[in-house]
Structure formats: C-alpha cells, structure tokens
C-alpha cells in the first residue's frame, strides 16, 4: 500500500471479510488492483456459524468454517491485505474515499461495503443478561454446552431450522418455536426435522418470558390465542433474523426502511466509487451464492470505475 498525504493509499478498500467481501477481494486482485480488507471481528462472517452447507454449487457438503477458511486463504494467496479493524465511517473526497477505523485512516479510489448483518434479538426482558447463561445466537458455537439437555430454538427461517437440526444431534430434546404455522425456511429441512423424534414444533407461538436463577431455567411461550405454556429448557437459541450493518455508512449510501443498502444490480450506490455487496444490500434472495455473486459484481464494477 502506498502513502497518500500521510495516509495509506490503495485501489479498493473492502469492508467486511465474509463471503461477499472475500470474493470481491479475489476478483479485485485478479484484476491487479491493490486491495485492503478491513474486518471488525474474524474472517468468514455469519457463514462460519452454519455447520452444513449443502446448496453451494460443486461443494455438495462443506462446513461454513471450512468454506470461509478456503476463500480467505484464496484471497490472501492472491495478495489481498487484511487488517482486523472496525470501519467507523467513510468520507467521500470525490476521487478518493477515506475509511476511518478506531486505529487510523485509510484511503482508496473505491470502497466496497460488505458488512453483512448481526443477529436480531427477541427483545424479551432479561435476554441480554442471560447471554452466555442459557441464551445463545449461535448453535454451532454453543450447542456442545447443552449435550443431553433440553433446549429451544426460536425462529422459522433457514437459520432456525438448521440450528434445530444441528441441536437435535446433541441435545436430549429440542423445541422449535415459530410465530406462524408455516416456516420461512426450506421445506427439505422442515421434513428432516419432522423425522426427528426429539424435535417438537411449537407453532403460532412466541417466547414471552425468560425464567432464570443465575442461568436460564425455563421459558414461557404464548400462542396466538393467548394460551401460555412453560417449557423447562436450559438453552434458548435465538434465530429470528438479522439486522444489516449499514448504519455507520449512511452518509454515503441510501438505506431502505429495514436498513438495507439500496443499490442497482451492479452494486453501485448513490455515491460514485462506493459499492455494496452481500447480505447488507437490499435484494430478494440472501444466500451464500448470492453473497459471493455480489462480491464478484461489486469488484468488477469497482475496477471499471477506477479504470474509467
Ligand atoms: P430470516 O429468513 O429472516 O428468518 C427469520 C425468522 O425469524 C422468520 O421465520 C421470522 O418469522 C422470525 N422472526 C423475526 N422476528 C421475530 C420476532 N421478533 N419474534 C419471533 N420470530 C421472529 O432469517 P435467517 O433464518 O437468519 O436467515 C437469513 C438469510 O440467510 C435468509 O435469506 C436465509 O435463507 C439465509 N440462510 C441460508 C442458509 C443456507 O443457505 N444454508 C442458512 C441460514 C440462513 P416470519 O417467518 O413470521 O417472518
């Protein structure tokens, strides 16, 4: 990376090292552009929480962690630079952009925002205090703590379904609590869950109370008719969707009502030289394959922008 007015200068800064950001890094490096990837946590994004990926072409079966590691190593081998710093702001200087982190400032011709999303909370009283004491947002990270115990999963999307399936192999019993009759996630996974003797669906219901001593002891679930049922569980895995991580960049991108970044299919935003890719982008289908596709598109467009 060159120095520019005392700041480190590169061609493209990619914010976020999930599947979208890592794929963008591969494409940008193959176009011989300088690439700095800024990542607040560790590489991989939310896919590292997925135990089994079975819907990515060619990889009939791979864990999310293995997938992320392979893409990270591919991007590194191609020469992408990584810094594990949280990007706090993007300043548009016209022909260049400054990305401010807690540790410094970096300058680039173009920026790709591939920040993904964070877990939505249930917003039930006591939830925050019980994180790590029975409440978890990651079944693959914490599931092993609940071996032969009774747990619940809240949510009806693919994450909740896959979490329930994963936990069914570990826990004695799994309640799957969803606020509607129909699941949002894939029917093939619903079918697998129906075949598990230790999985019980609790439909048309929401978690309304957490009962705890030092740790979670039980939860109260209220159905759509107002009937309350107490479930004795030692773990509650919350999988009720994601919140896009765009707020810090709202001065350079337009956000929709839910906080997703508006862009055309070419991943361009309202600011020339700023692109978005992955789950934080407003779009219909949020899957691993569409995240990596976004990364390819955003990087290709960023290269075109720089070369124009
Ligand atoms: P999601 O698809 O948005 O599903 C969130 C679920 O939580 C929905 O069923 C929703 O209910 C429920 N919910 C939302 N707010 C709630 C609340 N306050 N109380 C109770 N329930 C609430 O989220 P996700 O499952 O995390 O998946 C995110 C994206 O990643 C999706 O596009 C998904 O397909 C994708 N994904 C893919 C894979 C894979 O390809 N293997 C794996 C995991 C995730 P309603 O249905 O009633 O709205």
Short mmCIF file of C-alpha atoms and ligand atoms in Angstrom, two decimals:
data_model
loop_
_atom_site.label_atom_id
_atom_site.label_comp_id
_atom_site.label_asym_id
_atom_site.label_seq_id
_atom_site.Cartn_x
_atom_site.Cartn_y
_atom_site.Cartn_z
CA UNK A 1 0.00 0.00 0.00
CA UNK A 2 1.36 3.46 -0.99
CA UNK A 3 1.25 6.54 1.28
CA UNK A 4 -1.05 9.41 0.25
CA UNK A 5 -0.95 12.64 2.28
CA UNK A 6 0.29 10.61 5.23
CA UNK A 7 -2.49 8.04 4.86
CA UNK A 8 -2.16 4.52 3.48
CA UNK A 9 -3.50 4.54 -0.10
CA UNK A 10 -4.77 1.59 -2.11
CA UNK A 11 -7.13 0.98 -5.02
CA UNK A 12 -10.03 -0.73 -3.28
CA UNK A 13 -10.93 -0.99 0.38
CA UNK A 14 -13.35 -3.81 1.14
CA UNK A 15 -15.16 -3.50 4.45
CA UNK A 16 -16.07 -6.95 5.73
CA UNK A 17 -14.38 -10.34 5.25
CA UNK A 18 -17.47 -12.50 4.84
CA UNK A 19 -18.18 -14.45 1.62
CA UNK A 20 -19.11 -11.26 -0.30
CA UNK A 21 -16.04 -9.28 0.81
CA UNK A 22 -13.62 -12.18 0.33
CA UNK A 23 -14.96 -12.90 -3.16
CA UNK A 24 -14.67 -9.20 -4.02
CA UNK A 25 -11.03 -9.35 -2.84
CA UNK A 26 -10.34 -12.32 -5.16
CA UNK A 27 -11.88 -10.57 -8.17
CA UNK A 28 -10.13 -7.24 -7.46
CA UNK A 29 -6.74 -8.90 -7.02
CA UNK A 30 -7.17 -10.91 -10.22
CA UNK A 31 -7.74 -7.53 -11.90
CA UNK A 32 -4.35 -6.48 -10.43
CA UNK A 33 -5.82 -3.85 -8.10
CA UNK A 34 -4.42 -3.12 -4.64
CA UNK A 35 -6.85 -4.44 -2.03
CA UNK A 36 -7.17 -3.75 1.69
CA UNK A 37 -9.83 -5.74 3.54
CA UNK A 38 -10.96 -4.28 6.87
CA UNK A 39 -12.73 -6.71 9.19
CA UNK A 40 -14.07 -5.91 12.66
CA UNK A 41 -14.03 -9.49 14.00
CA UNK A 42 -12.61 -12.53 12.24
CA UNK A 43 -12.90 -13.60 8.61
CA UNK A 44 -15.91 -15.58 7.41
CA UNK A 45 -18.93 -13.57 8.51
CA UNK A 46 -22.11 -15.37 9.57
CA UNK A 47 -21.46 -18.40 7.33
CA UNK A 48 -18.97 -19.72 9.90
CA UNK A 49 -21.99 -20.43 12.13
CA UNK A 50 -23.51 -22.77 9.54
CA UNK A 51 -22.49 -26.38 10.24
CA UNK A 52 -23.51 -27.84 6.90
CA UNK A 53 -23.59 -26.05 3.55
CA UNK A 54 -25.33 -28.25 1.00
CA UNK A 55 -26.62 -25.69 -1.51
CA UNK A 56 -23.43 -24.20 -2.92
CA UNK A 57 -22.60 -25.46 -6.42
CA UNK A 58 -19.80 -28.06 -6.55
CA UNK A 59 -19.46 -28.25 -2.74
CA UNK A 60 -22.08 -30.93 -2.03
CA UNK A 61 -21.17 -30.74 1.63
CA UNK A 62 -18.84 -28.36 3.46
CA UNK A 63 -18.95 -26.63 6.84
CA UNK A 64 -19.29 -22.85 6.91
CA UNK A 65 -15.96 -22.55 8.71
CA UNK A 66 -14.12 -24.65 6.13
CA UNK A 67 -15.73 -22.71 3.31
CA UNK A 68 -14.75 -19.35 4.82
CA UNK A 69 -11.20 -20.51 5.52
CA UNK A 70 -10.71 -21.67 1.93
CA UNK A 71 -11.97 -18.37 0.48
CA UNK A 72 -9.87 -16.35 2.96
CA UNK A 73 -6.74 -18.32 2.05
CA UNK A 74 -7.50 -17.87 -1.65
CA UNK A 75 -7.82 -14.07 -1.23
CA UNK A 76 -4.61 -13.91 0.83
CA UNK A 77 -2.67 -16.02 -1.65
CA UNK A 78 -3.70 -13.58 -4.37
CA UNK A 79 -2.20 -10.72 -2.35
CA UNK A 80 -5.15 -9.10 -0.59
CA UNK A 81 -4.06 -7.29 2.57
CA UNK A 82 -6.12 -7.78 5.74
CA UNK A 83 -6.44 -5.55 8.78
CA UNK A 84 -8.67 -6.55 11.67
CA UNK A 85 -10.08 -3.11 12.48
CA UNK A 86 -13.68 -1.92 12.64
CA UNK A 87 -14.55 0.63 9.96
CA UNK A 88 -16.39 3.51 11.60
CA UNK A 89 -17.02 5.92 8.74
CA UNK A 90 -16.49 6.51 5.03
CA UNK A 91 -15.65 10.04 3.92
CA UNK A 92 -16.23 10.84 0.25
CA UNK A 93 -13.46 13.07 -1.09
CA UNK A 94 -14.70 12.78 -4.66
CA UNK A 95 -11.90 10.96 -6.49
CA UNK A 96 -10.87 9.09 -3.34
CA UNK A 97 -12.57 7.80 -0.19
CA UNK A 98 -11.26 7.81 3.36
CA UNK A 99 -12.22 4.94 5.63
CA UNK A 100 -11.86 5.78 9.31
CA UNK A 101 -11.24 2.99 11.81
CA UNK A 102 -10.56 3.07 15.53
CA UNK A 103 -6.85 2.75 14.73
CA UNK A 104 -6.37 5.02 11.74
CA UNK A 105 -7.47 6.27 8.36
CA UNK A 106 -7.10 4.54 5.01
CA UNK A 107 -7.51 6.00 1.56
CA UNK A 108 -8.73 4.26 -1.60
CA UNK A 109 -10.12 5.05 -5.01
CA UNK A 110 -13.16 2.85 -4.34
CA UNK A 111 -14.83 1.19 -1.36
CA UNK A 112 -16.97 -1.94 -1.25
CA UNK A 113 -19.19 -2.24 1.82
CA UNK A 114 -19.71 -5.94 2.54
CA UNK A 115 -20.55 -5.72 6.21
CA UNK A 116 -23.37 -8.28 6.31
CA UNK A 117 -25.66 -8.31 9.30
CA UNK A 118 -25.90 -9.06 13.01
CA UNK A 119 -28.36 -11.22 14.95
CA UNK A 120 -31.74 -9.71 15.78
CA UNK A 121 -32.70 -10.09 19.43
CA UNK A 122 -36.02 -11.40 20.69
CA UNK A 123 -36.45 -8.30 22.90
CA UNK A 124 -37.77 -10.30 25.85
CA UNK A 125 -36.93 -8.96 29.32
CA UNK A 126 -33.66 -10.35 30.71
CA UNK A 127 -32.37 -11.53 27.29
CA UNK A 128 -29.13 -9.53 27.43
CA UNK A 129 -28.25 -10.61 30.97
CA UNK A 130 -28.68 -14.27 30.05
CA UNK A 131 -26.38 -14.28 27.03
CA UNK A 132 -23.84 -16.97 27.83
CA UNK A 133 -26.10 -18.19 30.66
CA UNK A 134 -28.54 -20.07 28.51
CA UNK A 135 -29.25 -17.63 25.70
CA UNK A 136 -27.23 -18.01 22.52
CA UNK A 137 -27.36 -16.72 18.95
CA UNK A 138 -25.07 -19.40 17.55
CA UNK A 139 -25.92 -23.09 17.76
CA UNK A 140 -22.64 -24.30 16.29
CA UNK A 141 -20.64 -22.16 18.76
CA UNK A 142 -22.57 -23.06 21.91
CA UNK A 143 -24.53 -26.23 21.13
CA UNK A 144 -21.95 -28.52 22.75
CA UNK A 145 -22.68 -26.93 26.17
CA UNK A 146 -26.16 -28.42 26.01
CA UNK A 147 -25.33 -32.07 25.41
CA UNK A 148 -28.21 -34.28 26.61
CA UNK A 149 -30.14 -31.25 27.84
CA UNK A 150 -33.42 -29.74 26.68
CA UNK A 151 -33.18 -26.63 24.55
CA UNK A 152 -35.40 -24.41 22.43
CA UNK A 153 -34.80 -22.63 19.15
CA UNK A 154 -36.82 -19.50 18.32
CA UNK A 155 -37.39 -18.61 14.67
CA UNK A 156 -38.74 -20.02 11.42
CA UNK A 157 -36.09 -19.20 8.80
CA UNK A 158 -33.27 -21.38 7.49
CA UNK A 159 -31.02 -20.50 10.41
CA UNK A 160 -33.58 -21.66 12.99
CA UNK A 161 -34.31 -24.85 11.05
CA UNK A 162 -30.64 -25.70 10.61
CA UNK A 163 -29.89 -24.85 14.24
CA UNK A 164 -32.71 -27.15 15.39
CA UNK A 165 -31.38 -29.97 13.22
CA UNK A 166 -27.84 -29.47 14.50
CA UNK A 167 -29.01 -29.38 18.12
CA UNK A 168 -31.20 -32.47 17.66
CA UNK A 169 -27.96 -34.49 17.38
CA UNK A 170 -26.60 -33.06 20.64
CA UNK A 171 -29.48 -32.24 22.96
CA UNK A 172 -31.96 -34.61 24.53
CA UNK A 173 -34.90 -32.58 23.24
CA UNK A 174 -35.36 -29.54 21.01
CA UNK A 175 -38.42 -27.30 20.91
CA UNK A 176 -38.68 -25.25 17.73
CA UNK A 177 -40.79 -22.17 18.44
CA UNK A 178 -42.13 -20.18 15.50
CA UNK A 179 -44.66 -17.37 15.47
CA UNK A 180 -46.57 -18.71 12.44
CA UNK A 181 -47.88 -22.04 11.14
CA UNK A 182 -45.65 -22.08 8.03
CA UNK A 183 -41.88 -21.92 8.12
CA UNK A 184 -39.99 -19.38 6.07
CA UNK A 185 -37.01 -21.75 5.65
CA UNK A 186 -36.59 -24.64 3.23
CA UNK A 187 -39.20 -27.43 3.24
CA UNK A 188 -36.50 -30.09 2.87
CA UNK A 189 -35.08 -29.11 6.28
CA UNK A 190 -38.58 -28.96 7.81
CA UNK A 191 -39.09 -32.53 6.58
CA UNK A 192 -35.80 -33.67 8.16
CA UNK A 193 -36.91 -32.11 11.46
CA UNK A 194 -40.29 -33.86 11.32
CA UNK A 195 -38.41 -37.15 11.15
CA UNK A 196 -36.53 -36.44 14.39
CA UNK A 197 -38.26 -37.97 17.42
CA UNK A 198 -36.65 -35.46 19.79
CA UNK A 199 -37.84 -32.31 17.96
CA UNK A 200 -41.18 -30.74 18.88
CA UNK A 201 -42.66 -27.87 16.86
CA UNK A 202 -44.32 -25.13 18.92
CA UNK A 203 -46.10 -23.13 16.24
CA UNK A 204 -48.12 -19.90 16.24
CA UNK A 205 -46.26 -19.02 19.42
CA UNK A 206 -43.72 -16.55 20.75
CA UNK A 207 -41.31 -16.60 23.67
CA UNK A 208 -42.81 -14.11 26.14
CA UNK A 209 -40.85 -14.68 29.37
CA UNK A 210 -37.47 -15.97 30.47
CA UNK A 211 -37.29 -17.57 33.91
CA UNK A 212 -33.81 -17.64 35.37
CA UNK A 213 -31.89 -18.11 38.54
CA UNK A 214 -28.25 -17.48 37.61
CA UNK A 215 -28.90 -19.32 34.36
CA UNK A 216 -31.95 -19.84 32.20
CA UNK A 217 -34.31 -22.36 33.84
CA UNK A 218 -37.42 -22.21 31.69
CA UNK A 219 -39.24 -20.08 29.15
CA UNK A 220 -42.85 -19.06 28.80
CA UNK A 221 -44.37 -19.34 25.37
CA UNK A 222 -47.65 -17.66 24.44
CA UNK A 223 -49.66 -18.86 21.44
CA UNK A 224 -51.74 -16.70 19.14
CA UNK A 225 -54.87 -17.47 21.25
CA UNK A 226 -53.13 -16.17 24.38
CA UNK A 227 -52.51 -19.59 25.96
CA UNK A 228 -49.29 -19.70 27.98
CA UNK A 229 -47.09 -22.78 28.24
CA UNK A 230 -43.92 -23.16 30.30
CA UNK A 231 -41.06 -25.12 28.73
CA UNK A 232 -38.25 -26.35 31.00
CA UNK A 233 -35.16 -25.60 28.93
CA UNK A 234 -31.58 -24.86 29.83
CA UNK A 235 -30.81 -23.23 26.50
CA UNK A 236 -32.63 -20.92 24.13
CA UNK A 237 -31.11 -20.39 20.69
CA UNK A 238 -32.41 -17.19 19.14
CA UNK A 239 -32.53 -17.27 15.31
CA UNK A 240 -35.08 -14.61 14.41
CA UNK A 241 -33.28 -12.92 11.56
CA UNK A 242 -30.58 -10.39 11.01
CA UNK A 243 -30.09 -6.61 11.09
CA UNK A 244 -27.94 -5.13 8.30
CA UNK A 245 -24.71 -3.45 9.42
CA UNK A 246 -25.02 -0.28 7.37
CA UNK A 247 -25.76 2.46 9.86
CA UNK A 248 -22.20 3.78 10.09
CA UNK A 249 -22.15 4.43 6.35
CA UNK A 250 -25.50 6.17 5.92
CA UNK A 251 -23.84 9.39 4.73
CA UNK A 252 -22.65 7.69 1.52
CA UNK A 253 -25.35 5.06 0.90
CA UNK A 254 -29.12 5.20 0.83
CA UNK A 255 -30.86 2.87 3.30
CA UNK A 256 -34.35 1.41 2.97
CA UNK A 257 -36.83 1.20 5.86
CA UNK A 258 -35.24 -2.00 7.18
CA UNK A 259 -31.73 -0.54 6.95
CA UNK A 260 -30.60 -2.39 3.82
CA UNK A 261 -28.38 -0.51 1.35
CA UNK A 262 -30.11 0.49 -1.84
CA UNK A 263 -28.17 -0.31 -5.00
CA UNK A 264 -28.73 -1.30 -8.58
CA UNK A 265 -27.97 -4.89 -9.60
CA UNK A 266 -24.47 -3.66 -10.42
CA UNK A 267 -23.92 -2.99 -6.68
CA UNK A 268 -23.32 0.74 -7.27
CA UNK A 269 -24.73 3.17 -4.71
CA UNK A 270 -25.72 6.81 -4.74
CA UNK A 271 -22.03 7.72 -4.17
CA UNK A 272 -19.65 7.26 -7.12
CA UNK A 273 -16.94 4.82 -6.13
CA UNK A 274 -18.90 3.27 -3.23
CA UNK A 275 -20.36 -0.20 -3.80
CA UNK A 276 -22.30 -2.66 -1.63
CA UNK A 277 -22.18 -6.45 -1.66
CA UNK A 278 -23.77 -9.25 0.31
CA UNK A 279 -26.44 -9.53 2.98
CA UNK A 280 -26.44 -5.81 3.84
CA UNK A 281 -27.61 -5.00 0.28
CA UNK A 282 -31.34 -4.61 -0.47
CA UNK A 283 -32.28 -7.69 -2.54
CA UNK A 284 -34.70 -10.58 -2.70
CA UNK A 285 -32.50 -13.62 -2.10
CA UNK A 286 -29.87 -13.69 0.66
CA UNK A 287 -27.89 -16.87 0.23
CA UNK A 288 -24.21 -17.76 0.23
CA UNK A 289 -24.26 -17.99 -3.55
CA UNK A 290 -25.83 -14.53 -3.96
CA UNK A 291 -23.33 -13.05 -1.46
CA UNK A 292 -20.37 -14.38 -3.45
CA UNK A 293 -22.06 -13.26 -6.69
CA UNK A 294 -22.43 -9.74 -5.25
CA UNK A 295 -18.74 -9.75 -4.35
CA UNK A 296 -17.80 -10.57 -7.94
CA UNK A 297 -20.14 -7.91 -9.35
CA UNK A 298 -19.08 -5.18 -6.90
CA UNK A 299 -15.37 -5.79 -7.51
CA UNK A 300 -15.81 -5.86 -11.28
CA UNK A 301 -17.74 -2.57 -11.13
CA UNK A 302 -15.16 -1.03 -8.79
CA UNK A 303 -12.37 -1.97 -11.21
CA UNK A 304 -14.38 -0.45 -14.10
CA UNK A 305 -14.90 2.71 -12.06
CA UNK A 306 -11.19 3.04 -11.25
CA UNK A 307 -10.16 2.41 -14.85
CA UNK A 308 -12.70 4.85 -16.31
P1 LIG B 1 -34.97 -14.98 8.18
O1 LIG B 1 -35.03 -15.83 6.95
O2 LIG B 1 -35.23 -13.52 8.07
O3 LIG B 1 -35.99 -15.61 9.21
C1 LIG B 1 -36.22 -15.01 10.44
C2 LIG B 1 -37.31 -15.80 11.14
O4 LIG B 1 -37.48 -15.25 12.45
C3 LIG B 1 -38.64 -15.75 10.42
O5 LIG B 1 -39.23 -17.02 10.43
C4 LIG B 1 -39.43 -14.75 11.23
O6 LIG B 1 -40.81 -15.04 11.31
C5 LIG B 1 -38.85 -14.90 12.63
N1 LIG B 1 -38.88 -13.68 13.40
C6 LIG B 1 -38.45 -12.44 13.02
N2 LIG B 1 -38.59 -11.56 14.04
C7 LIG B 1 -39.15 -12.26 15.06
C8 LIG B 1 -39.53 -11.90 16.37
N3 LIG B 1 -39.37 -10.69 16.83
N4 LIG B 1 -40.06 -12.88 17.14
C9 LIG B 1 -40.21 -14.13 16.68
N5 LIG B 1 -39.87 -14.53 15.45
C10 LIG B 1 -39.34 -13.60 14.65
O7 LIG B 1 -33.55 -15.08 8.94
P2 LIG B 1 -32.46 -16.27 8.99
O8 LIG B 1 -33.09 -17.57 9.23
O9 LIG B 1 -31.39 -15.80 9.90
O10 LIG B 1 -31.86 -16.26 7.51
C11 LIG B 1 -31.30 -15.08 6.96
C12 LIG B 1 -30.97 -15.34 5.49
O11 LIG B 1 -29.89 -16.27 5.41
C13 LIG B 1 -32.15 -15.98 4.76
O12 LIG B 1 -32.20 -15.49 3.45
C14 LIG B 1 -31.80 -17.43 4.77
O13 LIG B 1 -32.39 -18.16 3.69
C15 LIG B 1 -30.31 -17.38 4.65
N6 LIG B 1 -29.71 -18.61 5.19
C16 LIG B 1 -29.35 -19.55 4.30
C17 LIG B 1 -28.78 -20.73 4.74
C18 LIG B 1 -28.37 -21.75 3.72
O14 LIG B 1 -28.47 -21.46 2.53
N7 LIG B 1 -27.92 -22.93 4.12
C19 LIG B 1 -28.61 -20.96 6.10
C20 LIG B 1 -29.00 -19.98 7.01
C21 LIG B 1 -29.57 -18.81 6.53
P3 LIG B 1 -41.77 -14.88 9.99
O15 LIG B 1 -41.43 -16.02 9.12
O16 LIG B 1 -43.12 -14.92 10.58
O17 LIG B 1 -41.42 -13.54 9.43
#
